[in-house]
Amino acid sequence: MLLLRDEVNGKPQGAVVPLPGEFNSGAHRGKFHPIDGQLYVAGMQGWGTYAKNEGSFQRVRYTGAPVQLPTAIHSHAN
Protein backbone atom coordinates (compact mmCIF):
# COMPACT_ATOMS: atom_id res chain seq x y z
CA MET A 1 0.00 0.00 0.00
CA LEU A 2 1.06 3.56 -0.70
CA LEU A 3 0.32 6.03 2.09
CA LEU A 4 -0.16 9.66 1.08
CA ARG A 5 -0.31 12.33 3.78
CA ASP A 6 -1.77 15.82 3.92
CA GLU A 7 -2.51 18.42 6.56
CA VAL A 8 -5.51 20.76 6.46
CA ASN A 9 -5.98 23.44 9.11
CA GLY A 10 -3.48 21.64 11.34
CA LYS A 11 -5.31 18.32 11.12
CA PRO A 12 -3.67 15.29 9.51
CA GLN A 13 -5.41 13.73 6.52
CA GLY A 14 -4.40 10.71 4.49
CA ALA A 15 -5.15 8.26 1.74
CA VAL A 16 -4.09 4.66 1.15
CA VAL A 17 -3.66 3.37 -2.41
CA PRO A 18 -2.92 -0.26 -3.33
CA LEU A 19 0.34 -0.76 -5.20
CA PRO A 20 0.33 -2.75 -8.43
CA GLY A 21 1.49 -6.34 -8.33
CA GLU A 22 0.12 -9.61 -7.12
CA PHE A 23 1.92 -11.45 -4.36
CA ASN A 24 1.34 -15.00 -3.14
CA SER A 25 1.06 -13.73 0.43
CA GLY A 26 0.84 -10.32 2.05
CA ALA A 27 3.91 -8.27 1.07
CA HIS A 28 5.72 -7.55 4.32
CA ARG A 29 9.33 -6.51 3.68
CA GLY A 30 11.16 -5.47 0.54
CA LYS A 31 14.85 -4.95 -0.14
CA PHE A 32 16.91 -4.16 -3.23
CA HIS A 33 19.74 -6.60 -3.91
CA PRO A 34 23.07 -4.71 -3.96
CA ILE A 35 24.41 -6.64 -6.96
CA ASP A 36 21.50 -7.24 -9.34
CA GLY A 37 19.43 -4.20 -8.27
CA GLN A 38 16.20 -6.23 -8.24
CA LEU A 39 13.58 -5.83 -5.53
CA TYR A 40 12.94 -8.90 -3.39
CA VAL A 41 9.82 -9.04 -1.22
CA ALA A 42 9.12 -11.36 1.70
CA GLY A 43 5.50 -12.00 2.50
CA MET A 44 3.39 -13.56 5.17
CA GLN A 45 -0.27 -14.29 5.68
CA GLY A 46 -2.04 -12.27 8.32
CA TRP A 47 -5.44 -11.53 9.73
CA GLY A 48 -8.04 -10.56 7.14
CA THR A 49 -5.88 -11.31 4.12
CA TYR A 50 -6.64 -12.84 0.75
CA ALA A 51 -3.19 -14.45 0.51
CA LYS A 52 -2.85 -17.73 -1.36
CA ASN A 53 0.09 -18.96 0.75
CA GLU A 54 1.20 -18.59 4.36
CA GLY A 55 4.50 -17.06 3.28
CA SER A 56 6.44 -16.12 0.18
CA PHE A 57 9.71 -14.75 -1.16
CA GLN A 58 9.35 -13.11 -4.57
CA ARG A 59 11.33 -10.96 -6.98
CA VAL A 60 9.81 -7.83 -8.49
CA ARG A 61 11.48 -7.10 -11.82
CA TYR A 62 11.67 -3.70 -13.49
CA THR A 63 10.15 -3.98 -16.96
CA GLY A 64 10.30 -0.37 -18.10
CA ALA A 65 6.50 -0.26 -18.40
CA PRO A 66 4.92 2.94 -17.07
CA VAL A 67 3.28 2.84 -13.66
CA GLN A 68 0.61 5.37 -12.79
CA LEU A 69 0.41 6.13 -9.09
CA PRO A 70 -0.66 9.28 -7.27
CA THR A 71 2.21 11.34 -5.88
CA ALA A 72 0.22 13.56 -3.52
CA ILE A 73 -3.24 14.28 -2.16
CA HIS A 74 -4.96 17.39 -0.88
CA SER A 75 -8.17 17.32 1.11
CA HIS A 76 -10.85 19.95 0.47
CA ALA A 77 -14.05 20.83 2.32
CA ASN A 78 -17.29 19.74 0.64
XYZ file of C-alpha atoms in Angstrom:
78
model
C 0.000 0.000 0.000
C 1.055 3.558 -0.705
C 0.323 6.025 2.089
C -0.164 9.657 1.083
C -0.307 12.331 3.782
C -1.769 15.821 3.916
C -2.513 18.420 6.559
C -5.508 20.758 6.456
C -5.978 23.444 9.111
C -3.480 21.644 11.339
C -5.314 18.319 11.121
C -3.669 15.292 9.515
C -5.411 13.735 6.521
C -4.398 10.714 4.490
C -5.152 8.257 1.738
C -4.090 4.665 1.150
C -3.659 3.374 -2.407
C -2.919 -0.256 -3.326
C 0.338 -0.759 -5.197
C 0.328 -2.751 -8.429
C 1.493 -6.342 -8.329
C 0.119 -9.612 -7.118
C 1.921 -11.449 -4.361
C 1.340 -15.002 -3.135
C 1.060 -13.725 0.426
C 0.843 -10.319 2.051
C 3.908 -8.270 1.068
C 5.720 -7.549 4.320
C 9.330 -6.506 3.685
C 11.159 -5.472 0.542
C 14.845 -4.949 -0.144
C 16.908 -4.156 -3.231
C 19.742 -6.598 -3.910
C 23.069 -4.715 -3.959
C 24.415 -6.641 -6.963
C 21.504 -7.236 -9.343
C 19.428 -4.202 -8.270
C 16.205 -6.227 -8.237
C 13.576 -5.827 -5.534
C 12.938 -8.904 -3.387
C 9.821 -9.043 -1.218
C 9.122 -11.362 1.702
C 5.499 -12.000 2.503
C 3.388 -13.564 5.175
C -0.268 -14.288 5.677
C -2.044 -12.267 8.319
C -5.443 -11.534 9.735
C -8.039 -10.559 7.144
C -5.877 -11.308 4.123
C -6.639 -12.835 0.751
C -3.189 -14.448 0.507
C -2.848 -17.733 -1.363
C 0.095 -18.956 0.747
C 1.201 -18.589 4.364
C 4.496 -17.060 3.275
C 6.438 -16.119 0.175
C 9.712 -14.748 -1.160
C 9.345 -13.111 -4.571
C 11.325 -10.957 -6.979
C 9.808 -7.828 -8.490
C 11.480 -7.096 -11.822
C 11.673 -3.695 -13.486
C 10.149 -3.983 -16.963
C 10.299 -0.370 -18.100
C 6.502 -0.258 -18.399
C 4.918 2.943 -17.073
C 3.278 2.838 -13.665
C 0.607 5.371 -12.793
C 0.414 6.134 -9.090
C -0.660 9.276 -7.270
C 2.206 11.335 -5.883
C 0.216 13.564 -3.524
C -3.244 14.282 -2.156
C -4.957 17.395 -0.885
C -8.172 17.323 1.110
C -10.853 19.949 0.475
C -14.045 20.832 2.315
C -17.291 19.738 0.639
